[in-house]
Amino acid sequence: MKIINISSIALAVLAGGFFACKPDNAGKSGGSELAGDAAQKVYVAPGKHDEFYNIVSGGFNGQLSVVGLPSGRVLRIIPVFSQFAENGWGYSEETKPMLNTSHGFVPWDDSHHVALSTTNGEHDGKWAFINGNNTPRIARVSLSTFRTDEIIEIPNSGGNHSSPFITANSEYAVAGTRFSVPPDANADVSINSFKQNFKGYISFISIDKTTGRMGIKFQLKTPGVSFDLARAGKGKSDGWFFFSCYNTEQANSLLEVNASQKDKDFILAVNWKKAEQYLAQGKGKKEAAKFAHNVYDEKTHSATSTIINEVMTLDPKECPDMLYFMPCPKSPHGCDVDPTGSYIVGSGKLAAVIPVFSFDKIQQAIAAKTFDGSFDGIPVLKYEAVLHGEVKKPGLGPLHTEFDGQGNAITSFFVSSELVKWNLQSLEVLDRVPTYYSVGHLSIPGGPTSKPHGKYVIAYNKITKDRYLPTGPELTQSAQLYDISGEKMKLLLDFPTIGEPHYAEAIPASLVEKNSRKIFKLEENNHPYVAKGEKEAKVVRKGNEVHVYMTSIRSHFTPDNIEGVKMGDDVYFHVTNLEQDWDVPHGFAVRGANNAEILIMPGETCTLKWKPSRVGVTPIYCTDFCSALHQEMQGYVRVSPAGSKIPLSWGTGKNPTAEAEQKVAKR
Ligand code: RUQ
Ligand code: CUA
């Protein structure tokens, strides 16, 4: 292995950790760290509710999962950036536009980080935000319907990793690009012109206070580095944002070597209130860009996708005193701000210490111009001048830090596979517990807010190995729950997760459950193809489109017999679920549909498009066990050859063909 210019610790890390197949502590049971009363502490009796909602990213599955804590029970999967066969997300005509992008329909993405909305720095239980990494996007999920309400694409970006971190009053969610890229408007440049042409764009996505509606307010055109993670300031540092950056070497090939050259990379401090002032002064420039903005409407039960063609940008060269770099050891990953907003914790993946920066000192250094030169025109603050201190010998491979609200921080260590608790003031290590194995993110309920709820820390692990029954080469992903109410952290529970869990947040159930939606009101249904009762059910032909205005109620469809469909037709089944009762969805499936099935909530209308592939009679049925007579909830569609004279006819509980034939005879 040829690695140039990497410190011995980094070498140890690389040799012993990143490339190792089996972590050192694999095979140990973890029994010794298990709390004696663990079973009692995680037991949620049948019929009882969990104390916390854990909103967990699914990583490469592009979804969110909702887990109850402390039980670890999976309550729901919320599809966001990926089609989901369980409820037809991204398959139904209504939801397809949600997955539209400037690249066209993208049915699968990778998502990492959850951000729950806050008011005055505290959880308000309204929305969850999550990033799409590969095709850069941010989504907003309603914590009332547990559905994705909005997705906005981020132009001038590649690998939307540093996202979607949120300001204390949810004014903005940010999107920092992991890959610096040439601007979309002038993108055909040589890769070797990286240093001249590539920029690290940071987008500020505004969030409407009442509707949650997002918009790209502005983008900062910063030097070409890789933004990794971020956190907003809060309390005294509200108005600032902090972004960890790596590849300050500005390499465009073999980054594992070329981007690990420097002893220190940076954390970028952004004064976003100042950026707003520059914007108000007209310093912004509109630049050509292309991105999709997709919105789901709860009343029409349909999504629309709009393509937008320009974006507002701010060039730091014309906006002094807005950005500052702080040196941070060795490829920083996590960048976390404590509940008071006083301390910024950087976690260098290859560093031997955890640097903790002081917001007060940052302000003093800026005022006194205590700079250590500049990087691409942006002042670099002197490391020692802004440092509160370093946590010494914390562990190997620090990734992320959360806060317990008692003045302590807990940091995850991938390489040494542990959680380490340390004091924010004294920087003293207080406790460490192993994770099984190789923890990535961690979460304390309310950990990123001004008022952590504390009580637990959850480790989201990258490697499972021997912890569960084997299931072939692919093993379940896993999380671990620890009690942090005492001085020592105590392992309580292992639980499997869906997909690869990256970041997650946990929020007290009391902030969410009271707002949970039970039904959609039928009288508010504005879907263009709604049938609000069986009397409104009908079938309408428009050229070769056949629109079925269908209703479902326990336990039949209206109509359930349809004739007069012909080969070459596109048949749209618009199914309205007439139920107005909680937890009574109906499903709908038609033989040969090469799309999916749909699942329709009470009061909602959903559409399945079907192109018949052969002449004959095709069954339709309900796919959700809705009543004792669910198995009777079925019907038929007759498909005749193109050019056939069979008239369009339909009905439930009668013979549609006979009626139609009578009508034809009467004419
Ligand atoms: S990053 S470990 Cu997106 Cu740390 Cu997940
Ligand atoms: Cu409706 Cu089963």
XYZ file of C-alpha atoms and ligand atoms in Angstrom:
674
model
C 0.000 0.000 0.000
C 1.525 3.292 -1.043
C 0.324 6.171 1.038
C 2.284 9.362 0.993
C 2.441 11.922 3.690
C -0.101 10.526 6.095
C 0.579 10.670 9.795
C 1.120 7.481 11.755
C -2.270 7.668 13.406
C -3.946 7.907 10.047
C -1.973 4.899 8.874
C -3.018 2.954 11.922
C -6.592 3.930 11.272
C -6.425 2.955 7.632
C -4.686 -0.340 8.241
C -6.625 -1.394 11.291
C -10.040 -0.027 10.685
C -11.276 1.139 7.361
C -10.025 -1.885 5.475
C -10.505 -4.506 8.160
C -13.162 -7.098 7.458
C -13.853 -7.926 11.034
C -13.636 -5.371 13.826
C -11.353 -6.274 16.713
C -14.197 -6.793 19.125
C -16.304 -8.942 16.791
C -17.621 -12.025 18.479
C -17.980 -10.525 21.925
C -21.497 -10.608 23.186
C -21.587 -7.214 24.774
C -23.177 -8.951 27.735
C -20.908 -7.348 30.280
C -22.064 -3.831 29.395
C -25.709 -4.838 29.426
C -27.726 -3.130 32.142
C -29.191 -5.605 34.646
C -32.651 -4.110 34.267
C -32.369 -3.744 30.467
C -35.403 -5.887 29.661
C -37.627 -3.887 31.980
C -36.374 -0.564 30.633
C -37.239 -1.320 27.008
C -40.398 -3.314 27.632
C -43.486 -1.631 26.253
C -46.451 -3.729 27.278
C -48.866 -4.935 24.569
C -51.237 -2.116 23.652
C -49.051 0.527 25.271
C -47.304 3.233 23.284
C -43.646 4.048 23.040
C -42.285 7.198 24.627
C -40.420 8.528 21.576
C -40.764 8.544 17.829
C -37.409 7.798 16.245
C -37.335 9.150 12.685
C -34.551 7.216 11.005
C -33.034 7.661 7.580
C -32.895 4.503 5.496
C -29.669 5.470 3.726
C -29.485 3.838 0.306
C -33.185 2.913 0.302
C -34.151 6.583 0.024
C -36.804 6.237 2.719
C -37.461 7.155 6.309
C -38.557 4.722 8.931
C -40.487 5.505 12.068
C -39.414 3.485 15.066
C -40.864 3.523 18.564
C -38.436 3.962 21.456
C -37.496 2.375 23.757
C -39.015 -0.739 22.179
C -37.233 -0.490 18.815
C -40.449 -1.514 17.028
C -40.773 -0.348 13.409
C -44.071 1.545 13.071
C -43.980 2.836 9.528
C -41.843 3.293 6.450
C -42.231 6.661 4.755
C -41.186 6.563 1.120
C -39.419 9.757 0.093
C -36.981 9.509 -2.825
C -37.783 5.946 -3.842
C -40.814 4.157 -5.211
C -42.491 2.035 -2.581
C -44.590 -0.961 -3.488
C -46.344 -1.091 -0.125
C -48.483 1.959 -0.820
C -47.883 2.801 -4.464
C -45.665 5.850 -3.785
C -44.053 6.866 -7.062
C -46.242 4.345 -8.932
C -49.658 6.005 -8.651
C -50.331 8.742 -11.186
C -50.763 11.224 -8.324
C -47.343 10.607 -6.757
C -45.180 10.072 -9.862
C -44.491 13.836 -10.179
C -42.886 13.753 -6.709
C -39.958 11.808 -8.168
C -39.534 14.102 -11.153
C -36.223 15.947 -11.472
C -34.390 18.012 -14.069
C -32.943 14.646 -15.163
C -36.422 13.168 -15.589
C -38.070 10.538 -13.401
C -35.648 9.223 -10.763
C -37.166 6.268 -8.881
C -34.452 5.624 -6.295
C -32.058 7.813 -4.342
C -29.832 7.637 -1.321
C -30.669 9.705 1.768
C -28.668 10.303 4.895
C -29.741 13.005 7.278
C -32.941 13.791 9.076
C -33.714 17.242 10.456
C -36.835 17.829 12.523
C -38.297 21.322 12.471
C -37.668 23.534 15.491
C -39.101 26.742 16.919
C -36.764 28.751 19.149
C -34.320 25.896 18.837
C -36.763 23.331 20.263
C -38.628 20.520 18.522
C -42.068 21.658 17.334
C -43.230 18.333 15.864
C -44.298 19.765 12.489
C -41.985 18.399 9.802
C -39.066 16.139 9.083
C -36.607 17.075 6.356
C -34.247 14.680 4.614
C -31.660 14.881 1.848
C -31.429 13.088 -1.480
C -27.721 12.592 -2.026
C -27.218 11.392 -5.550
C -29.656 13.588 -7.445
C -29.448 16.524 -5.018
C -32.771 17.203 -3.332
C -34.374 18.055 -0.007
C -37.722 16.616 1.013
C -40.217 17.767 3.605
C -42.307 15.144 5.346
C -45.439 15.988 7.328
C -45.464 14.617 10.858
C -49.252 14.755 10.724
C -49.800 12.466 7.705
C -46.333 10.860 7.801
C -46.085 11.480 4.083
C -43.685 13.343 1.861
C -45.302 16.668 1.038
C -42.601 18.406 -0.948
C -39.297 17.780 -2.720
C -37.025 20.486 -4.081
C -34.037 19.763 -6.293
C -30.737 21.573 -5.702
C -28.957 22.864 -8.809
C -25.185 23.485 -9.013
C -24.654 20.561 -6.704
C -23.373 16.981 -6.742
C -23.780 14.681 -3.764
C -26.073 16.645 -1.474
C -24.475 15.339 1.709
C -24.121 18.442 3.873
C -27.870 18.625 4.133
C -30.596 19.318 5.298
C -29.460 20.958 8.515
C -31.880 23.498 9.865
C -31.792 26.869 11.620
C -33.167 27.358 15.141
C -36.481 28.774 13.910
C -36.595 26.621 10.783
C -36.027 29.680 8.611
C -33.728 27.653 6.390
C -32.591 24.144 5.649
C -29.188 24.085 3.973
C -27.693 22.011 1.191
C -23.893 22.018 0.939
C -22.499 20.209 -2.068
C -20.172 17.311 -1.408
C -18.715 17.435 -4.896
C -17.574 20.809 -6.058
C -18.842 21.254 -9.573
C -18.612 23.799 -12.358
C -21.773 25.941 -12.457
C -24.614 24.190 -14.294
C -24.794 27.109 -16.730
C -21.173 26.575 -17.851
C -20.413 22.982 -17.039
C -18.491 21.693 -20.072
C -14.986 22.330 -18.747
C -11.905 20.166 -18.315
C -11.855 18.211 -15.042
C -8.277 19.408 -14.697
C -9.528 22.979 -14.489
C -10.943 22.136 -11.043
C -9.112 24.945 -9.267
C -10.331 27.619 -11.680
C -13.817 26.439 -12.483
C -15.229 24.231 -9.730
C -17.233 25.768 -6.891
C -18.608 24.496 -3.610
C -22.194 25.685 -3.697
C -24.151 26.061 -0.479
C -27.904 26.533 -0.864
C -30.180 28.166 1.665
C -33.675 26.722 1.276
C -36.286 28.910 2.923
C -39.161 27.251 4.781
C -42.524 28.962 5.161
C -43.470 29.117 8.846
C -47.055 27.968 8.432
C -47.174 25.900 5.251
C -43.612 24.601 5.318
C -43.311 25.458 1.619
C -39.678 25.494 0.487
C -37.829 27.672 -2.010
C -34.148 28.216 -2.820
C -33.589 31.679 -1.380
C -29.930 31.943 -2.406
C -26.770 29.984 -3.105
C -23.293 30.878 -1.884
C -20.626 30.323 -4.517
C -17.780 29.255 -2.254
C -14.321 27.871 -3.130
C -14.132 24.364 -4.611
C -13.938 22.103 -1.562
C -16.111 19.190 -0.407
C -18.754 20.051 2.172
C -19.446 17.129 4.440
C -21.795 18.016 7.283
C -23.142 21.117 8.978
C -25.026 22.580 11.893
C -26.726 25.898 12.432
C -25.758 28.122 15.305
C -28.291 28.553 18.078
C -28.697 30.757 21.141
C -25.775 33.167 20.983
C -24.605 31.784 17.636
C -28.032 31.953 15.961
C -27.486 33.633 12.590
C -24.397 31.548 11.841
C -23.933 28.223 10.131
C -20.972 25.867 10.334
C -19.930 23.460 7.585
C -17.170 20.865 7.770
C -15.066 20.700 4.607
C -12.526 18.234 3.303
C -10.496 18.115 0.120
C -9.163 21.586 0.713
C -6.294 20.215 -1.398
C -8.797 20.613 -4.263
C -7.890 17.250 -5.736
C -10.006 15.803 -8.504
C -8.575 12.279 -8.573
C -7.561 9.599 -6.048
C -8.921 11.588 -3.135
C -8.075 8.914 -0.555
C -4.465 9.988 -0.966
C -4.657 13.398 -2.562
C -7.274 14.802 -0.212
C -5.476 13.593 2.918
C -2.321 15.651 2.383
C -2.966 18.573 4.647
C -2.704 18.408 8.369
C -5.803 20.531 8.686
C -8.888 21.082 6.572
C -11.571 23.576 7.488
C -14.853 24.327 9.106
C -16.549 27.122 7.201
C -18.397 29.640 9.369
C -21.183 31.410 7.470
C -22.866 34.546 8.773
C -26.210 33.934 7.082
C -27.882 37.021 8.556
C -25.205 38.996 6.730
C -25.908 37.054 3.550
C -29.557 38.113 3.894
C -28.427 41.747 4.198
C -26.322 41.479 1.032
C -29.296 39.964 -0.708
C -31.518 42.846 0.430
C -28.867 45.269 -0.886
C -29.177 43.676 -4.310
C -25.823 41.896 -4.306
C -27.414 38.668 -5.528
C -27.113 37.584 -9.141
C -29.623 35.423 -10.945
C -27.943 32.573 -12.746
C -29.349 30.056 -15.165
C -29.964 26.688 -13.532
C -32.558 23.963 -13.893
C -34.294 22.233 -11.018
C -37.601 20.606 -10.147
C -39.915 21.678 -7.343
C -42.518 19.055 -6.500
C -45.455 19.649 -4.205
C -48.112 17.244 -2.990
C -51.528 18.766 -2.322
C -53.547 17.120 0.447
C -56.846 18.359 -1.007
C -56.403 17.253 -4.603
C -54.422 14.224 -3.384
C -52.104 14.931 -6.285
C -48.581 16.192 -6.838
C -47.351 18.732 -9.335
C -43.805 19.155 -10.555
C -42.576 22.544 -11.742
C -39.239 23.121 -13.457
C -37.521 26.333 -12.380
C -34.837 27.883 -14.558
C -32.842 30.278 -12.440
C -31.353 30.615 -9.026
C -30.091 33.563 -6.960
C -26.385 33.400 -6.148
C -24.113 35.411 -3.879
C -20.401 35.630 -4.656
C -18.333 35.890 -1.446
C -15.811 38.000 -3.376
C -18.419 40.776 -3.402
C -19.662 40.091 0.114
C -16.917 40.644 2.701
C -17.273 39.536 6.349
C -19.720 36.805 5.452
C -17.491 33.703 5.411
C -14.562 32.549 7.555
C -12.563 29.352 7.521
C -11.434 27.699 10.758
C -8.645 25.112 10.493
C -9.816 21.692 11.682
C -7.594 18.609 11.912
C -7.636 15.896 9.261
C -10.687 15.544 7.061
C -13.460 16.692 9.378
C -16.749 14.832 9.097
C -19.238 15.792 11.816
C -19.609 19.435 12.756
C -21.926 19.819 15.722
C -23.091 22.749 17.832
C -23.893 22.338 21.538
C -27.320 23.278 22.981
C -26.169 26.718 24.150
C -24.616 27.563 20.789
C -21.281 28.288 22.474
C -19.259 25.351 21.179
C -18.669 23.901 17.745
C -17.294 20.362 17.725
C -15.315 19.171 14.698
C -14.685 15.452 14.179
C -11.678 14.726 11.950
C -12.034 11.184 10.595
C -8.247 10.793 10.666
C -7.556 13.003 13.691
C -6.248 12.001 17.112
C -8.085 14.749 18.979
C -11.520 16.357 18.902
C -11.200 20.113 18.514
C -13.867 22.193 20.218
C -14.219 25.763 18.968
C -15.610 28.632 20.987
C -18.156 30.911 19.369
C -17.061 33.818 21.589
C -13.461 33.335 20.520
C -14.500 33.167 16.876
C -16.179 36.551 17.274
C -13.140 37.998 19.034
C -10.764 36.653 16.388
C -12.914 38.135 13.632
C -13.015 41.524 15.387
C -9.241 41.491 15.995
C -8.543 40.069 12.534
C -6.512 37.212 14.015
C -6.092 35.542 10.662
C -3.766 32.882 9.373
C -3.783 34.044 5.774
C -6.668 33.349 3.464
C -8.006 30.585 1.242
C -9.311 31.639 -2.136
C -9.931 35.135 -0.778
C -11.705 33.990 2.398
C -9.959 34.770 5.704
C -8.681 31.784 7.675
C -9.000 32.265 11.443
C -6.021 31.265 13.549
C -6.631 27.762 14.975
C -5.366 28.543 18.484
C -7.331 31.794 18.598
C -10.719 30.146 18.082
C -10.102 26.927 19.967
C -11.875 26.281 23.250
C -9.713 23.164 23.591
C -9.087 19.646 22.358
C -10.448 16.390 23.736
C -7.294 14.282 24.023
C -7.151 10.559 23.211
C -10.892 10.269 22.711
C -10.782 7.198 20.424
C -10.185 6.438 16.751
C -12.173 7.794 13.846
C -14.569 10.299 15.449
C -17.619 10.911 13.270
C -20.542 12.610 14.982
C -21.394 14.296 18.281
C -24.678 14.791 20.122
C -25.423 16.511 23.430
C -27.249 15.330 26.542
C -28.359 18.748 27.817
C -26.365 18.219 31.044
C -23.188 19.830 29.724
C -21.857 16.650 28.147
C -21.255 15.481 24.626
C -21.250 11.942 23.251
C -19.165 11.245 20.153
C -19.331 8.187 17.890
C -16.076 6.470 16.848
C -16.196 4.333 13.751
C -12.731 2.802 13.920
C -12.540 2.064 17.635
C -16.271 1.176 17.534
C -17.464 3.007 20.609
C -19.428 5.894 22.048
C -17.435 8.275 24.189
C -18.948 10.731 26.650
C -16.981 13.843 27.519
C -17.565 17.129 29.290
C -17.945 20.260 27.194
C -16.256 22.531 29.727
C -13.391 20.392 31.004
C -13.026 18.336 27.784
C -12.411 15.360 30.032
C -13.434 11.900 28.839
C -16.044 10.587 31.288
C -17.157 7.249 29.933
C -16.943 4.959 26.932
C -19.037 1.989 25.765
C -18.436 -0.354 22.844
C -20.824 -0.492 19.898
C -21.428 -3.646 17.860
C -20.014 -2.690 15.419
C -18.507 0.455 14.022
C -21.037 3.125 14.816
C -21.674 5.871 12.250
C -24.246 8.328 13.466
C -25.677 8.545 16.938
C -28.771 10.254 18.267
C -29.875 11.586 21.620
C -33.554 12.596 21.620
C -33.419 16.368 21.018
C -29.623 16.096 20.823
C -29.193 18.733 18.108
C -31.694 21.159 19.675
C -31.389 23.821 22.375
C -33.237 21.535 24.788
C -32.182 17.898 24.527
C -34.720 15.461 25.966
C -31.844 13.158 26.921
C -32.517 9.787 28.558
C -31.147 7.613 25.711
C -28.489 7.554 23.067
C -28.950 5.396 19.991
C -25.975 4.138 17.987
C -26.574 3.478 14.272
C -24.034 0.871 13.309
C -22.373 0.131 10.013
C -21.522 -3.503 10.582
C -23.717 -6.233 12.107
C -21.703 -9.469 11.812
C -22.760 -11.957 14.469
C -25.414 -9.949 16.321
C -28.470 -11.551 14.720
C -29.528 -14.774 13.036
C -27.635 -14.899 9.744
C -29.621 -14.203 6.579
C -27.123 -15.006 3.860
C -24.478 -12.535 2.691
C -26.735 -9.581 3.442
C -27.357 -9.016 7.115
C -29.826 -6.744 8.808
C -28.703 -3.234 9.595
C -28.725 -2.399 13.219
C -29.051 0.151 15.978
C -28.345 -0.018 19.686
C -30.092 1.792 22.497
C -28.203 2.933 25.600
C -29.485 4.437 28.827
C -27.682 7.723 29.522
C -29.724 8.822 32.536
C -26.936 7.830 34.940
C -23.253 8.624 34.971
C -22.343 5.535 32.958
C -23.874 4.662 29.617
C -25.631 1.301 29.685
C -26.568 -0.899 26.746
C -30.277 -1.743 26.780
C -31.252 -3.087 23.367
C -30.182 -4.101 19.857
C -32.800 -3.557 17.174
C -32.702 -4.063 13.415
C -33.266 -1.075 11.145
C -34.534 -0.718 7.608
C -31.853 0.144 5.068
C -28.603 1.635 6.300
C -29.383 4.050 9.076
C -27.485 7.288 8.801
C -28.708 10.141 10.896
C -31.918 9.945 12.903
C -33.720 12.161 15.368
C -35.946 11.155 18.231
C -38.820 13.297 19.492
C -41.208 12.795 22.419
C -44.418 11.122 21.253
C -46.411 13.831 23.049
C -45.221 16.414 20.483
C -46.396 14.386 17.514
C -49.189 11.939 18.305
C -51.856 14.557 19.048
C -51.531 15.960 15.518
C -51.600 12.644 13.742
C -54.114 12.611 10.916
C -56.818 9.906 11.008
C -58.666 10.354 7.706
C -58.953 12.712 4.752
C -62.359 14.380 4.696
C -64.359 13.322 1.687
C -66.038 16.722 1.388
C -62.597 18.355 1.104
C -61.462 16.008 -1.644
C -60.754 18.166 -4.709
C -59.233 15.466 -6.860
C -60.289 16.121 -10.478
C -61.495 12.512 -10.803
C -63.119 12.079 -7.388
C -66.418 10.223 -6.990
C -67.787 11.337 -3.627
C -70.425 8.634 -3.550
C -71.440 5.584 -5.554
C -73.925 7.740 -7.510
C -70.974 9.673 -8.927
C -69.194 6.552 -10.094
C -68.920 6.400 -13.891
C -66.717 5.478 -16.816
C -65.841 8.126 -19.392
C -64.077 7.649 -22.697
C -61.869 10.440 -24.113
C -60.440 9.120 -27.357
C -58.359 6.123 -26.323
C -58.311 7.138 -22.684
C -60.830 5.474 -20.424
C -61.341 7.131 -17.040
C -62.998 5.015 -14.386
C -64.402 7.101 -11.520
C -64.483 4.253 -9.044
C -65.425 4.084 -5.372
C -64.451 1.571 -2.742
C -66.229 0.830 0.502
C -66.458 -2.337 2.602
C -66.719 -4.583 0.667
C -67.205 -3.679 -2.993
C -66.080 -1.413 -5.787
C -68.467 0.689 -7.833
C -68.422 -0.130 -10.666
C -67.194 -3.690 -10.338
C -68.135 -4.812 -13.856
C -66.886 -2.787 -16.814
C -67.199 -3.543 -20.511
C -66.330 -1.627 -23.633
C -62.608 -1.235 -23.006
C -60.612 -1.885 -26.171
C -57.082 -2.884 -27.010
C -54.985 0.266 -27.413
C -56.837 2.064 -24.608
C -55.138 3.609 -21.613
C -57.351 2.859 -18.659
C -57.142 5.086 -15.601
C -58.741 3.668 -12.468
C -59.368 6.673 -10.199
C -60.357 4.969 -6.980
C -61.924 7.021 -4.185
C -62.030 5.351 -0.798
C -65.403 6.425 0.637
C -64.581 5.271 4.162
C -64.412 7.954 6.832
C -63.023 5.701 9.517
C -59.496 5.531 10.855
C -57.390 2.642 9.627
C -59.642 1.450 6.801
C -57.611 1.693 3.601
C -58.606 -0.246 0.506
C -56.212 -1.536 -2.085
C -56.627 -1.934 -5.818
C -54.969 -4.249 -8.284
C -55.651 -5.288 -11.875
C -54.125 -8.318 -13.578
C -51.232 -7.563 -15.883
C -50.722 -4.000 -14.679
C -46.989 -3.505 -15.112
C -47.004 -0.572 -12.741
C -48.006 -1.471 -9.193
C -50.946 -1.739 -6.925
C -52.261 1.245 -5.017
C -53.362 1.667 -1.432
C -56.021 4.315 -0.851
C -56.516 5.982 2.516
C -60.013 6.906 3.805
C -61.314 9.911 1.854
C -58.492 9.829 -0.689
C -58.460 9.293 -4.453
C -55.623 7.360 -6.107
C -55.076 6.459 -9.727
C -53.652 3.329 -11.289
C -52.931 3.443 -15.015
C -53.358 0.200 -16.923
C -52.692 -0.608 -20.544
C -54.460 -3.873 -21.360
C -52.153 -6.306 -23.111
C -54.692 -8.850 -24.327
C -58.337 -9.340 -25.224
C -60.412 -10.991 -22.515
C -61.887 -10.512 -19.089
C -59.494 -9.260 -16.417
C -60.083 -9.479 -12.688
C -59.656 -6.544 -10.317
C -59.546 -6.819 -6.533
C -58.834 -5.118 -3.226
C -55.375 -5.911 -1.864
C -55.837 -4.782 1.759
C -57.712 -7.063 4.147
C -60.449 -4.580 4.979
C -63.357 -6.632 6.307
C -64.657 -10.146 6.762
C -65.766 -9.937 3.128
C -62.484 -8.534 1.830
C -61.992 -11.603 -0.304
C -65.325 -10.780 -2.001
C -64.125 -7.276 -2.900
C -63.431 -7.976 -6.543
C -64.714 -7.422 -10.073
C -64.081 -7.751 -13.819
C -63.082 -5.622 -16.770
C -63.806 -6.891 -20.275
C -61.297 -5.944 -22.949
C -62.376 -6.283 -26.571
C -60.355 -6.001 -29.790
C -59.532 -2.542 -31.131
C -62.395 -1.342 -33.302
C -64.938 -3.518 -31.474
C -68.482 -2.172 -31.262
C -69.044 -3.196 -27.618
C -70.372 -0.031 -25.922
C -68.853 1.327 -22.746
C -70.966 0.103 -19.835
C -70.526 -0.431 -16.137
C -72.290 -1.224 -12.912
C -72.243 -2.932 -9.558
C -74.898 -5.469 -8.662
C -76.344 -5.514 -12.163
C -75.384 -6.800 -15.573
C -73.835 -3.871 -17.424
C -73.810 -5.530 -20.847
C -77.496 -6.400 -20.715
C -78.353 -2.793 -19.785
C -76.127 -1.355 -22.473
C -77.582 -3.696 -25.050
C -81.104 -2.611 -24.065
C -80.098 1.023 -24.475
C -78.606 0.297 -27.898
C -81.773 -1.614 -28.856
C -84.036 1.306 -27.787
C -82.265 3.753 -30.079
S -22.716 10.655 7.289
S -22.322 7.927 9.108
Cu -24.112 11.085 5.863
Cu -21.568 10.242 8.901
Cu -23.799 8.903 7.763
Cu -61.199 -3.402 0.544
Cu -60.179 -5.422 1.052
